[in-house]
Short mmCIF file of the C-alpha atoms (twelve columns), coordinates in Angstrom:
data_MODEL
# 
_entry.id   MODEL 
# 
loop_
_atom_site.group_PDB 
_atom_site.id 
_atom_site.type_symbol 
_atom_site.label_atom_id 
_atom_site.label_alt_id 
_atom_site.label_comp_id 
_atom_site.label_asym_id 
_atom_site.label_seq_id 
_atom_site.Cartn_x 
_atom_site.Cartn_y 
_atom_site.Cartn_z 
_atom_site.pdbx_PDB_model_num 
ATOM 1   C CA . MET A 1   4.500   -9.760  11.694  1 
ATOM 2   C CA . GLY A 2   6.775   -12.836 11.753  1 
ATOM 3   C CA . ALA A 3   5.115   -15.767 9.869   1 
ATOM 4   C CA . LEU A 4   7.159   -16.613 7.175   1 
ATOM 5   C CA . LEU A 5   10.546  -16.600 7.065   1 
ATOM 6   C CA . LEU A 6   13.789  -17.596 4.833   1 
ATOM 7   C CA . ALA A 7   12.369  -16.240 1.941   1 
ATOM 8   C CA . PRO A 8   14.985  -15.559 -0.514  1 
ATOM 9   C CA . LEU A 9   15.719  -11.364 -1.678  1 
ATOM 10  C CA . ALA A 10  14.009  -11.072 -4.785  1 
ATOM 11  C CA . SER A 11  15.602  -8.876  -6.826  1 
ATOM 12  C CA . PHE A 12  14.781  -8.948  -10.888 1 
ATOM 13  C CA . ALA A 13  13.798  -11.919 -10.806 1 
ATOM 14  C CA . GLY A 14  11.407  -13.581 -13.550 1 
ATOM 15  C CA . PRO A 15  7.843   -15.102 -13.671 1 
ATOM 16  C CA . TRP A 16  6.443   -17.037 -11.396 1 
ATOM 17  C CA . THR A 17  6.194   -20.706 -11.983 1 
ATOM 18  C CA . LEU A 18  3.248   -23.121 -9.969  1 
ATOM 19  C CA . LYS A 19  5.432   -25.207 -7.927  1 
ATOM 20  C CA . SER A 20  2.604   -27.530 -6.448  1 
ATOM 21  C CA . GLN A 21  -1.362  -27.720 -5.199  1 
ATOM 22  C CA . GLN A 22  -2.159  -30.095 -2.242  1 
ATOM 23  C CA . ASP A 23  -4.462  -29.918 0.408   1 
ATOM 24  C CA . GLY A 24  -5.777  -26.295 -0.862  1 
ATOM 25  C CA . ILE A 25  -2.941  -24.636 -0.788  1 
ATOM 26  C CA . SER A 26  -1.012  -23.749 -4.124  1 
ATOM 27  C CA . LEU A 27  2.730   -22.153 -4.249  1 
ATOM 28  C CA . TRP A 28  4.559   -20.428 -6.758  1 
ATOM 29  C CA . THR A 29  8.306   -19.908 -7.420  1 
ATOM 30  C CA . ARG A 30  10.440  -18.211 -9.142  1 
ATOM 31  C CA . GLU A 31  14.020  -17.696 -9.639  1 
ATOM 32  C CA . ASN A 32  16.485  -14.490 -9.065  1 
ATOM 33  C CA . PRO A 33  19.860  -13.893 -10.401 1 
ATOM 34  C CA . GLN A 34  21.255  -14.895 -7.032  1 
ATOM 35  C CA . GLY A 35  20.351  -18.710 -7.772  1 
ATOM 36  C CA . LEU A 36  17.741  -18.190 -5.277  1 
ATOM 37  C CA . VAL A 37  13.888  -18.715 -5.353  1 
ATOM 38  C CA . ASP A 38  11.479  -16.153 -3.916  1 
ATOM 39  C CA . ILE A 39  8.542   -17.825 -3.125  1 
ATOM 40  C CA . LYS A 40  4.614   -17.154 -3.403  1 
ATOM 41  C CA . GLY A 41  1.820   -18.787 -1.029  1 
ATOM 42  C CA . GLN A 42  -2.466  -19.494 -1.449  1 
ATOM 43  C CA . CYS A 43  -5.016  -20.625 -0.064  1 
ATOM 44  C CA . GLU A 44  -8.610  -20.603 0.735   1 
ATOM 45  C CA . VAL A 45  -11.072 -20.509 3.357   1 
ATOM 46  C CA . VAL A 46  -14.206 -19.783 5.349   1 
ATOM 47  C CA . THR A 47  -13.333 -17.384 7.693   1 
ATOM 48  C CA . ARG A 48  -14.149 -13.902 8.841   1 
ATOM 49  C CA . LEU A 49  -11.342 -10.797 7.870   1 
ATOM 50  C CA . SER A 50  -11.183 -9.989  11.483  1 
ATOM 51  C CA . ALA A 51  -10.276 -13.594 12.449  1 
ATOM 52  C CA . PHE A 52  -7.008  -13.364 10.600  1 
ATOM 53  C CA . VAL A 53  -5.895  -10.591 12.997  1 
ATOM 54  C CA . ALA A 54  -6.678  -12.461 15.892  1 
ATOM 55  C CA . VAL A 55  -4.861  -15.504 14.775  1 
ATOM 56  C CA . MET A 56  -1.628  -12.493 13.997  1 
ATOM 57  C CA . GLU A 57  -2.253  -10.940 17.298  1 
ATOM 58  C CA . ASP A 58  -1.939  -14.080 19.484  1 
ATOM 59  C CA . MET A 59  1.668   -14.138 19.224  1 
ATOM 60  C CA . ALA A 60  2.494   -16.986 21.859  1 
ATOM 61  C CA . SER A 61  0.808   -19.429 19.743  1 
ATOM 62  C CA . MET A 62  2.821   -18.690 16.457  1 
ATOM 63  C CA . PRO A 63  4.790   -21.614 17.597  1 
ATOM 64  C CA . LYS A 64  2.075   -23.778 17.151  1 
ATOM 65  C CA . TRP A 65  1.347   -23.200 13.241  1 
ATOM 66  C CA . VAL A 66  4.516   -20.334 12.263  1 
ATOM 67  C CA . ALA A 67  7.171   -22.657 10.953  1 
ATOM 68  C CA . HIS A 68  10.189  -23.048 13.013  1 
ATOM 69  C CA . ASN A 69  8.919   -20.041 15.432  1 
ATOM 70  C CA . ALA A 70  10.545  -20.204 18.233  1 
ATOM 71  C CA . GLY A 71  8.865   -16.843 19.714  1 
ATOM 72  C CA . THR A 72  7.158   -13.838 18.945  1 
ATOM 73  C CA . ARG A 73  6.571   -11.181 21.137  1 
ATOM 74  C CA . ARG A 74  5.783   -7.009  20.300  1 
ATOM 75  C CA . LEU A 75  8.676   -4.507  20.864  1 
ATOM 76  C CA . ALA A 76  6.843   -1.677  20.561  1 
ATOM 77  C CA . LYS A 77  2.780   -0.851  19.237  1 
ATOM 78  C CA . PRO A 78  2.761   3.000   17.481  1 
ATOM 79  C CA . SER A 79  -0.245  3.044   16.619  1 
ATOM 80  C CA . ALA A 80  -3.828  0.313   16.870  1 
ATOM 81  C CA . THR A 81  -3.259  -0.853  13.275  1 
ATOM 82  C CA . GLU A 82  0.933   -0.506  14.011  1 
ATOM 83  C CA . ASP A 83  3.309   -2.782  15.399  1 
ATOM 84  C CA . ILE A 84  7.304   -3.676  15.780  1 
ATOM 85  C CA . ILE A 85  7.666   -7.292  16.071  1 
ATOM 86  C CA . HIS A 86  10.513  -9.457  16.952  1 
ATOM 87  C CA . SER A 87  10.904  -12.812 16.159  1 
ATOM 88  C CA . ARG A 88  12.944  -15.319 16.972  1 
ATOM 89  C CA . PHE A 89  13.217  -19.091 14.654  1 
ATOM 90  C CA . HIS A 90  14.962  -21.775 15.215  1 
ATOM 91  C CA . LEU A 91  16.214  -23.624 12.011  1 
ATOM 92  C CA . PRO A 92  16.959  -27.474 11.303  1 
ATOM 93  C CA . TRP A 93  21.074  -28.525 11.252  1 
ATOM 94  C CA . PRO A 94  23.114  -27.186 9.607   1 
ATOM 95  C CA . ALA A 95  21.468  -23.935 9.347   1 
ATOM 96  C CA . LYS A 96  22.304  -21.624 12.436  1 
ATOM 97  C CA . ASP A 97  18.869  -19.965 14.371  1 
ATOM 98  C CA . ARG A 98  17.442  -17.000 13.080  1 
ATOM 99  C CA . ASP A 99  15.542  -13.836 14.512  1 
ATOM 100 C CA . MET A 100 14.190  -10.879 12.730  1 
ATOM 101 C CA . VAL A 101 12.661  -7.293  13.893  1 
ATOM 102 C CA . THR A 102 9.648   -5.897  11.912  1 
ATOM 103 C CA . TYR A 103 7.557   -3.592  11.440  1 
ATOM 104 C CA . SER A 104 3.429   -4.620  10.191  1 
ATOM 105 C CA . ARG A 105 0.792   -2.212  9.041   1 
ATOM 106 C CA . TRP A 106 -3.064  -3.176  8.655   1 
ATOM 107 C CA . SER A 107 -4.906  -1.309  5.728   1 
ATOM 108 C CA . GLN A 108 -8.147  -2.249  4.514   1 
ATOM 109 C CA . GLY A 109 -8.987  -0.313  0.633   1 
ATOM 110 C CA . GLU A 110 -12.498 0.509   -0.645  1 
ATOM 111 C CA . ASP A 111 -12.576 -3.167  -2.399  1 
ATOM 112 C CA . GLY A 112 -12.806 -4.913  1.237   1 
ATOM 113 C CA . VAL A 113 -9.027  -6.333  0.759   1 
ATOM 114 C CA . LEU A 114 -7.698  -6.345  3.478   1 
ATOM 115 C CA . HIS A 115 -3.768  -6.385  3.833   1 
ATOM 116 C CA . LEU A 116 -0.825  -6.764  6.294   1 
ATOM 117 C CA . ASP A 117 2.363   -4.967  5.142   1 
ATOM 118 C CA . ILE A 118 6.022   -6.065  6.421   1 
ATOM 119 C CA . GLU A 119 9.753   -4.049  6.457   1 
ATOM 120 C CA . ASP A 120 12.481  -4.674  7.766   1 
ATOM 121 C CA . ARG A 121 13.621  -2.879  11.131  1 
ATOM 122 C CA . GLY A 122 16.480  -4.846  12.307  1 
ATOM 123 C CA . GLN A 123 18.983  -2.454  11.860  1 
ATOM 124 C CA . ALA A 124 17.280  -0.258  14.904  1 
ATOM 125 C CA . TYR A 125 17.918  -3.102  17.171  1 
ATOM 126 C CA . PRO A 126 20.923  -4.508  19.090  1 
ATOM 127 C CA . ALA A 127 21.326  -8.470  17.993  1 
ATOM 128 C CA . GLU A 128 19.543  -11.135 19.595  1 
ATOM 129 C CA . PRO A 129 22.977  -13.750 21.638  1 
ATOM 130 C CA . GLY A 130 23.042  -16.900 19.919  1 
ATOM 131 C CA . TYR A 131 20.588  -15.569 16.782  1 
ATOM 132 C CA . LEU A 132 21.824  -14.356 12.951  1 
ATOM 133 C CA . ARG A 133 19.820  -11.557 12.278  1 
ATOM 134 C CA . MET A 134 17.775  -11.314 8.852   1 
ATOM 135 C CA . ASN A 135 18.579  -8.232  6.890   1 
ATOM 136 C CA . GLY A 136 15.792  -6.662  4.111   1 
ATOM 137 C CA . VAL A 137 12.901  -8.569  5.473   1 
ATOM 138 C CA . GLU A 138 9.944   -7.794  3.150   1 
ATOM 139 C CA . GLY A 139 6.233   -9.425  3.126   1 
ATOM 140 C CA . HIS A 140 2.796   -8.569  2.022   1 
ATOM 141 C CA . TRP A 141 -0.135  -10.633 3.318   1 
ATOM 142 C CA . THR A 142 -3.538  -9.960  1.190   1 
ATOM 143 C CA . LEU A 143 -6.926  -11.629 1.912   1 
ATOM 144 C CA . THR A 144 -9.661  -11.559 -0.589  1 
ATOM 145 C CA . PRO A 145 -13.396 -11.947 0.447   1 
ATOM 146 C CA . GLN A 146 -14.355 -14.416 -2.607  1 
ATOM 147 C CA . GLY A 147 -18.183 -14.288 -1.492  1 
ATOM 148 C CA . GLY A 148 -20.134 -16.917 0.775   1 
ATOM 149 C CA . GLY A 149 -18.017 -16.183 3.516   1 
ATOM 150 C CA . LEU A 150 -14.795 -17.698 1.700   1 
ATOM 151 C CA . THR A 151 -11.443 -15.326 1.456   1 
ATOM 152 C CA . GLU A 152 -8.851  -16.201 -0.459  1 
ATOM 153 C CA . ILE A 153 -4.989  -15.609 1.771   1 
ATOM 154 C CA . SER A 154 -2.031  -14.844 -0.217  1 
ATOM 155 C CA . TYR A 155 1.318   -14.603 1.207   1 
ATOM 156 C CA . GLN A 156 4.540   -12.940 -0.663  1 
ATOM 157 C CA . GLY A 157 7.784   -12.208 1.248   1 
ATOM 158 C CA . SER A 158 11.616  -11.699 1.328   1 
ATOM 159 C CA . ALA A 159 14.835  -11.604 3.168   1 
ATOM 160 C CA . ASP A 160 18.316  -12.064 3.351   1 
ATOM 161 C CA . PRO A 161 18.873  -14.897 5.433   1 
ATOM 162 C CA . ALA A 162 22.148  -13.891 5.982   1 
ATOM 163 C CA . GLY A 163 24.958  -16.244 6.881   1 
ATOM 164 C CA . LEU A 164 26.727  -18.401 4.628   1 
ATOM 165 C CA . LEU A 165 23.823  -20.952 3.287   1 
ATOM 166 C CA . PRO A 166 23.860  -22.793 0.429   1 
ATOM 167 C CA . HIS A 167 21.362  -22.198 -2.128  1 
ATOM 168 C CA . TRP A 168 20.073  -25.770 -2.015  1 
ATOM 169 C CA . LEU A 169 19.499  -25.684 2.153   1 
ATOM 170 C CA . VAL A 170 17.509  -21.753 1.524   1 
ATOM 171 C CA . ASN A 171 15.141  -22.904 -1.253  1 
ATOM 172 C CA . ARG A 172 14.090  -26.090 0.410   1 
ATOM 173 C CA . ILE A 173 13.666  -24.807 3.734   1 
ATOM 174 C CA . ALA A 174 11.981  -21.738 2.260   1 
ATOM 175 C CA . THR A 175 9.668   -23.852 0.241   1 
ATOM 176 C CA . ARG A 176 8.772   -26.399 3.182   1 
ATOM 177 C CA . SER A 177 8.233   -23.675 5.831   1 
ATOM 178 C CA . THR A 178 5.762   -21.515 3.728   1 
ATOM 179 C CA . ARG A 179 3.385   -25.025 2.551   1 
ATOM 180 C CA . GLN A 180 3.720   -25.736 6.619   1 
ATOM 181 C CA . THR A 181 3.174   -22.096 7.291   1 
ATOM 182 C CA . LEU A 182 -0.125  -21.774 5.300   1 
ATOM 183 C CA . ALA A 183 -1.473  -25.069 6.586   1 
ATOM 184 C CA . GLY A 184 -1.662  -24.465 9.983   1 
ATOM 185 C CA . LEU A 185 -3.003  -20.734 9.046   1 
ATOM 186 C CA . CYS A 186 -5.773  -22.258 7.724   1 
ATOM 187 C CA . GLY A 187 -6.308  -25.626 9.735   1 
ATOM 188 C CA . ARG A 188 -6.388  -22.764 13.449  1 
ATOM 189 C CA . ILE A 189 -7.828  -19.351 11.613  1 
ATOM 190 C CA . THR A 190 -11.459 -21.190 12.050  1 
ATOM 191 C CA . ALA A 191 -11.140 -21.347 15.487  1 
ATOM 192 C CA . LEU A 192 -14.035 -19.808 17.363  1 
ATOM 193 C CA . ASP A 193 -12.007 -17.571 19.255  1 
ATOM 194 C CA . TYR A 194 -10.573 -16.137 16.814  1 
ATOM 195 C CA . GLN A 195 -14.243 -15.672 14.702  1 
ATOM 196 C CA . ASP A 196 -15.529 -13.979 17.334  1 
ATOM 197 C CA . SER A 197 -13.082 -10.683 17.025  1 
ATOM 198 C CA . GLN A 198 -13.894 -7.923  16.211  1 
ATOM 199 C CA . TYR A 199 -11.593 -4.354  15.077  1 
ATOM 200 C CA . PRO A 200 -12.148 -0.911  14.491  1 
ATOM 201 C CA . PHE A 201 -10.096 -0.787  11.571  1 
ATOM 202 C CA . VAL A 202 -11.843 -3.952  9.686   1 
ATOM 203 C CA . THR A 203 -14.780 -3.479  7.830   1 
ATOM 204 C CA . GLU A 204 -16.278 -7.409  7.131   1 
ATOM 205 C CA . PRO A 205 -17.915 -7.967  4.018   1 
ATOM 206 C CA . PRO A 206 -21.924 -8.568  3.722   1 
ATOM 207 C CA . ALA A 207 -21.426 -12.446 4.653   1 
ATOM 208 C CA . THR A 208 -19.359 -12.680 7.781   1 
ATOM 209 C CA . ARG A 209 -20.943 -9.764  9.483   1 
ATOM 210 C CA . THR A 210 -22.000 -10.559 12.782  1 
ATOM 211 C CA . ARG A 211 -25.496 -9.169  13.768  1 
ATOM 212 C CA . SER A 212 -24.073 -5.938  15.570  1 
ATOM 213 C CA . GLU A 213 -22.384 -5.291  12.666  1 
ATOM 214 C CA . ARG A 214 -24.885 -5.188  10.402  1 
ATOM 215 C CA . ARG A 215 -26.502 -1.862  12.378  1 
# 
């Protein structure tokens, strides 16, 4: 799903450094040889795992919480756990608007951790007029149950933003948008409409199972 943007392209980067901890959101950065920063974000919230899936499925609402998102739509759904998504982003001046096409896949291990892996598919679809196509998009969302209904949500991603953006601008947009998106997600995911959702490919931890899921 197109939930973060302009995270610089990772390549032989150094160790992670904690950049900030504010309002329950932690951000780490590391500089890569291109002079850009890679970003990793994390937050904790009381939620069902299925609620995260529901938030990602609610593509019409993504502009309300994903930083700079100007619209997200599904292009194809190969299976119940796979999607091909087109996302558009309106960026602050002087950056031009960007878009990306991604393939995403849900999976859950025996440890109960829910994963959403995102890969680039931009080369397989025609360019969107008025947008620069981002390349090399990769992302990984991880939801780790912590007990008592608490869930750790983490994201790490990278992409080539394309165009001739100065490094300082890419780094600033990436850092701010990551924090804004995580804050929006953690505030939105607790809504009852999302918490009531159920998906056959998601097994909830005991603390967040509904009565029907306990049977």
